[in-house]
Tab-separated table of C-alpha atoms and ligand atoms in Angstrom:
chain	number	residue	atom	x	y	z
Z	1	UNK	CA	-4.496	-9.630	14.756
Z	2	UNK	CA	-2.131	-11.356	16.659
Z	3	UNK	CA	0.603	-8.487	16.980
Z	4	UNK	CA	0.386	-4.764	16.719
Z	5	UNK	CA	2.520	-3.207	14.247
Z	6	UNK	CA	5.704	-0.874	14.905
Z	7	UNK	CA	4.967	2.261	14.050
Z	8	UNK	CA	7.571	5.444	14.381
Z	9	UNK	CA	5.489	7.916	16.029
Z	10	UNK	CA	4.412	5.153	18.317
Z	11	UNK	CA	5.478	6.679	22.072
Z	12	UNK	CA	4.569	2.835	23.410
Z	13	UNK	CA	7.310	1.643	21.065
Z	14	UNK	CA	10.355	0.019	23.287
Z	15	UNK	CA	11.936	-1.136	20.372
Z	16	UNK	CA	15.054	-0.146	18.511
Z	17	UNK	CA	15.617	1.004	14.595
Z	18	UNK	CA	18.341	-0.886	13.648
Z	19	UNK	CA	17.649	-0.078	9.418
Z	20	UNK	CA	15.104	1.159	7.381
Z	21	UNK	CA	15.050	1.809	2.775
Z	22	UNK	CA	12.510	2.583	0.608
Z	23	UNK	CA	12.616	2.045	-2.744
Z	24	UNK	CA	10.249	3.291	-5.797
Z	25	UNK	CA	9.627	0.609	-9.055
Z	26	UNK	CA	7.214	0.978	-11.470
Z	27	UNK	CA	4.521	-1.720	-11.640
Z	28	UNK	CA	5.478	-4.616	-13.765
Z	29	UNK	CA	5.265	-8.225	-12.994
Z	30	UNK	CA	8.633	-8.765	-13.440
Z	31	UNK	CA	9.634	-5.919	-10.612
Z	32	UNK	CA	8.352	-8.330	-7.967
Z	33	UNK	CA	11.610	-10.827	-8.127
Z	34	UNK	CA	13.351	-7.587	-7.380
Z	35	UNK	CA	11.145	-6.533	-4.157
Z	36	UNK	CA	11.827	-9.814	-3.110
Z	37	UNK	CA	15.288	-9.694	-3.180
Z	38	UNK	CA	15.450	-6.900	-1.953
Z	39	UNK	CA	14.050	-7.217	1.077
Z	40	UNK	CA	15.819	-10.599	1.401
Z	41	UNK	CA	19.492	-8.998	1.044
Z	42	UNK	CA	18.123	-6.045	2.902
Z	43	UNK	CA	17.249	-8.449	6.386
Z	44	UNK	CA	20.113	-10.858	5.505
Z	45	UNK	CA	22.055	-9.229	8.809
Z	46	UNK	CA	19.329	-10.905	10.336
Z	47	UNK	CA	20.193	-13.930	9.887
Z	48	UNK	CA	17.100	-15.245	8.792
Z	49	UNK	CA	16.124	-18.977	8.404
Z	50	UNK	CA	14.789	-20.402	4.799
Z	51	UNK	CA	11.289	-20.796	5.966
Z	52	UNK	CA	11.440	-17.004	7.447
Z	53	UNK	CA	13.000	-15.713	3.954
Z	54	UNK	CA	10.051	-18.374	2.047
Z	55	UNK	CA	7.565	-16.464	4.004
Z	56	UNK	CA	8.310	-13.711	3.573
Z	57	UNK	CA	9.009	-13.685	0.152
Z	58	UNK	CA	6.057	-14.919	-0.758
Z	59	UNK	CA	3.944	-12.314	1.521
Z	60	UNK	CA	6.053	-9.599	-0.801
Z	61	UNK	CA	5.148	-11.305	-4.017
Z	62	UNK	CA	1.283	-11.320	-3.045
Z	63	UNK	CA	1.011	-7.566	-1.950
Z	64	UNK	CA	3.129	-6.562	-5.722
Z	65	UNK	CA	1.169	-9.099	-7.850
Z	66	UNK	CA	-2.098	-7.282	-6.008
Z	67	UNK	CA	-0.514	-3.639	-6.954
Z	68	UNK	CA	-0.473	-4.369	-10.684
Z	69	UNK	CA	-3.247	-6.330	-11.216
Z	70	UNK	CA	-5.584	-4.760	-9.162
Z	71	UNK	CA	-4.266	-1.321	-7.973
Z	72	UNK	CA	-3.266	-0.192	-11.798
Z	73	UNK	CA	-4.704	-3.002	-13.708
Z	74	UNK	CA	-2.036	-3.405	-15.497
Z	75	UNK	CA	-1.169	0.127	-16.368
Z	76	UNK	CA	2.369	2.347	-15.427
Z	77	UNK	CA	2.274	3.389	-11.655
Z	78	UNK	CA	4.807	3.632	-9.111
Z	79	UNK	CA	4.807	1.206	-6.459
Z	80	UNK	CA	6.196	2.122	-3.323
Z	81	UNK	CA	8.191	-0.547	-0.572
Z	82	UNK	CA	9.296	0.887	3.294
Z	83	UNK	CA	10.938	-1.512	5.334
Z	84	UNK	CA	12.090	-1.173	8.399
Z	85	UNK	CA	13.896	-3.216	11.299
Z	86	UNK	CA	13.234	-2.811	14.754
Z	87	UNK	CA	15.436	-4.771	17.311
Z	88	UNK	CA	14.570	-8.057	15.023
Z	89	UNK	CA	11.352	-7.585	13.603
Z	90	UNK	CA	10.625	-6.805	10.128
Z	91	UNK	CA	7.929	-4.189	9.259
Z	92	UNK	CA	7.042	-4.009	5.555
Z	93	UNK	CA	5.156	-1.540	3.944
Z	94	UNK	CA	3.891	-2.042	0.474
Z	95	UNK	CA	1.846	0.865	-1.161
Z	96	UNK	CA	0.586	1.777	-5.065
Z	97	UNK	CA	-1.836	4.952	-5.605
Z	98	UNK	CA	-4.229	3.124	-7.771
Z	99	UNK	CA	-7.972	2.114	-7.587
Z	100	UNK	CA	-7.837	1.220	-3.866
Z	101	UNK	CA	-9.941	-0.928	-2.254
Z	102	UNK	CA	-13.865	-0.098	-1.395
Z	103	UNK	CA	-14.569	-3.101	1.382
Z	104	UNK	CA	-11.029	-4.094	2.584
Z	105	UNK	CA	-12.770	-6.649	5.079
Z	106	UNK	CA	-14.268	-8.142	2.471
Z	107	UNK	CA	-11.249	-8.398	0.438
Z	108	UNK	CA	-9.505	-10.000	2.889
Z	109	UNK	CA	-11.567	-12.953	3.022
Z	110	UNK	CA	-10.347	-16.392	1.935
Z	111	UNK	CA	-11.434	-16.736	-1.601
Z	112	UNK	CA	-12.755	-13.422	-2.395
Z	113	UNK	CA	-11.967	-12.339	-5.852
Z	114	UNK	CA	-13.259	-9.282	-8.138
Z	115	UNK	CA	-10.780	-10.979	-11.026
Z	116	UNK	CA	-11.920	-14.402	-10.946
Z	117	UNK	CA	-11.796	-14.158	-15.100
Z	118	UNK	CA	-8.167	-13.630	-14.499
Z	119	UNK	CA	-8.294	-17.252	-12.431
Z	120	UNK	CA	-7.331	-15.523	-9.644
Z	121	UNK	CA	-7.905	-17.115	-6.532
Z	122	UNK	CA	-8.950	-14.404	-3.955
Z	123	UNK	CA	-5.848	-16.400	-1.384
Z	124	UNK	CA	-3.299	-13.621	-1.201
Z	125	UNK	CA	-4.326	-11.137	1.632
Z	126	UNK	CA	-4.987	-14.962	3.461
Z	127	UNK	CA	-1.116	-16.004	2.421
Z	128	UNK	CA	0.295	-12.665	3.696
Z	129	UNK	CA	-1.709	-13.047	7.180
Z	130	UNK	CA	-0.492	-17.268	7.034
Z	131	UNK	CA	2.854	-15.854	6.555
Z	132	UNK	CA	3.539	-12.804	9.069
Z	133	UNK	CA	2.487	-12.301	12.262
Z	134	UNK	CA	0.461	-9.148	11.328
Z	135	UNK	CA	-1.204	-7.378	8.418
Z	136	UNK	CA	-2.954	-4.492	7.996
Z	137	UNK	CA	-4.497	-2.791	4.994
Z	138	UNK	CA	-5.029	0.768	4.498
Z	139	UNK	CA	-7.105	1.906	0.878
Z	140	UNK	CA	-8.986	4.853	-0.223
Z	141	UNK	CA	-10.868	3.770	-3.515
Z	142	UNK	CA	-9.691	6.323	-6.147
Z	143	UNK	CA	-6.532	6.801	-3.861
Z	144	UNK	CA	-4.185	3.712	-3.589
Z	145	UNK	CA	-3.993	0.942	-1.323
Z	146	UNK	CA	-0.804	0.583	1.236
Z	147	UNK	CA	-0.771	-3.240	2.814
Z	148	UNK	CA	1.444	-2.982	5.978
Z	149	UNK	CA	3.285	-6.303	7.627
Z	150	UNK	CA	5.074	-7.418	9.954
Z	151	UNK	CA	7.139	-10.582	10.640
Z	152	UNK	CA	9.672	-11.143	14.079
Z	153	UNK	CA	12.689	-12.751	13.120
Z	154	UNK	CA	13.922	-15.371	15.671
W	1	ATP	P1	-4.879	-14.206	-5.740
W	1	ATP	O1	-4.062	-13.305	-4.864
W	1	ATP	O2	-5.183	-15.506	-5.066
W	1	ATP	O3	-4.303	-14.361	-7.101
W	1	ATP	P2	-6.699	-12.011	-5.577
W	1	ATP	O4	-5.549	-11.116	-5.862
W	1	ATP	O5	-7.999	-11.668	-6.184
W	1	ATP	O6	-6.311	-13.511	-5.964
W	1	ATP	P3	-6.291	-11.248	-2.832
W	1	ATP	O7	-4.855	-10.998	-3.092
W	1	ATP	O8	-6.651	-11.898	-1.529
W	1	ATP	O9	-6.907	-12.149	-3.986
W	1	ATP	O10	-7.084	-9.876	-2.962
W	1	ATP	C1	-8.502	-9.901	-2.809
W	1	ATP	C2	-9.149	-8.750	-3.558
W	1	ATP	O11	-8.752	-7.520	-2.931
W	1	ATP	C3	-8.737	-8.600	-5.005
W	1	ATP	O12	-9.485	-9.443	-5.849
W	1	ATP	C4	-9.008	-7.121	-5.264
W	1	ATP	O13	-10.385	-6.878	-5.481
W	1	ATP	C5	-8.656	-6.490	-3.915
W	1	ATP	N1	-7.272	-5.937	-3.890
W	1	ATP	C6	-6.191	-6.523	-3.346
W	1	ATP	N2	-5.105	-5.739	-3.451
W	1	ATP	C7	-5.510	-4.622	-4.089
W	1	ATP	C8	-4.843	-3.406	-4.505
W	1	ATP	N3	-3.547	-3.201	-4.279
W	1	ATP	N4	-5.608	-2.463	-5.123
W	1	ATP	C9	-6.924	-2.664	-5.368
W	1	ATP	N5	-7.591	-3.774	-4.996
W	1	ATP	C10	-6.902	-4.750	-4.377
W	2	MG	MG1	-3.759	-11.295	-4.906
């Protein structure tokens, strides 16, 4: 992991909250154009550049596409978005209380896939790490699965 993420109870952290929202959608496909923008109005004080908002948009879309199809499966559940600014550094926090995740190390490989008949194609945990400078999963199976990252905007 190249960086360590922000956390609030974190005495080491020197940084400043500058903004933080959370908002609650259920889990539908079409809910993940909405996280996206979102977040993108939501860091737009920022100032970010296109390839920061591309990348960051697309980590977004990976962690919601993963809630529904793998955390529910398709079936009502609330998913659950933090984020949070510190000086200029984005920290995102994605989270759904579905089937969680038994080997997240595993599922973070490139290519790893437990839909492949769904032609998934086991890249999105390796997009979100491509795309911010840190990622970290948390899952319980039977609990949910909350996929936290973090991206410094120049
Ligand atoms: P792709 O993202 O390329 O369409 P994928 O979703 O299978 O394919 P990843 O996003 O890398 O690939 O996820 C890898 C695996 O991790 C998934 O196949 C699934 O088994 C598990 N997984 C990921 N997110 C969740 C989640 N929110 N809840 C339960 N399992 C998950
Ligand atoms: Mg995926």
């Amino acid at each position: 992991m190249d960086q360590e993420i922000l956390r609030e109870n974190d005495t080491e952290q020197k940084k400043r909250l500058v903004n933080e929202m959370q908002i609650v959608f259920e889990s539908k496909s079409e809910n993940e154009g909405f996280a996206r923008t979102a977040v993108a109005s939501f860091i737009m004080p920022l100032d970010p550049t296109i390839d920061d908002l591309a990348d960051i948009k697309t980590a977004i879309s990976e962690a919601v596409t993963n809630c529904v199809i793998h955390g529910y499966e398709m079936r009502p559940g609330k998913i659950f978005l933090d984020a949070a600014i510190w000086d200029r550094t984005l920290v995102l926090s994605i989270t759904d209380e579905g089937r969680g995740i038994a080997d997240i190390a595993k599922a973070m490989e490139p290519m790893y896939t437990t839909k492949p008949e769904l032609e998934r194609s086991g890249m999105g945990f390796s997009f979100m790490e491509a795309f911010m400078d840190a990622v970290e999963v948390e899952s319980a199976p039977g609990r949910g699965t909350r996929v936290i990252m973090q991206k410094a905007i120049r």
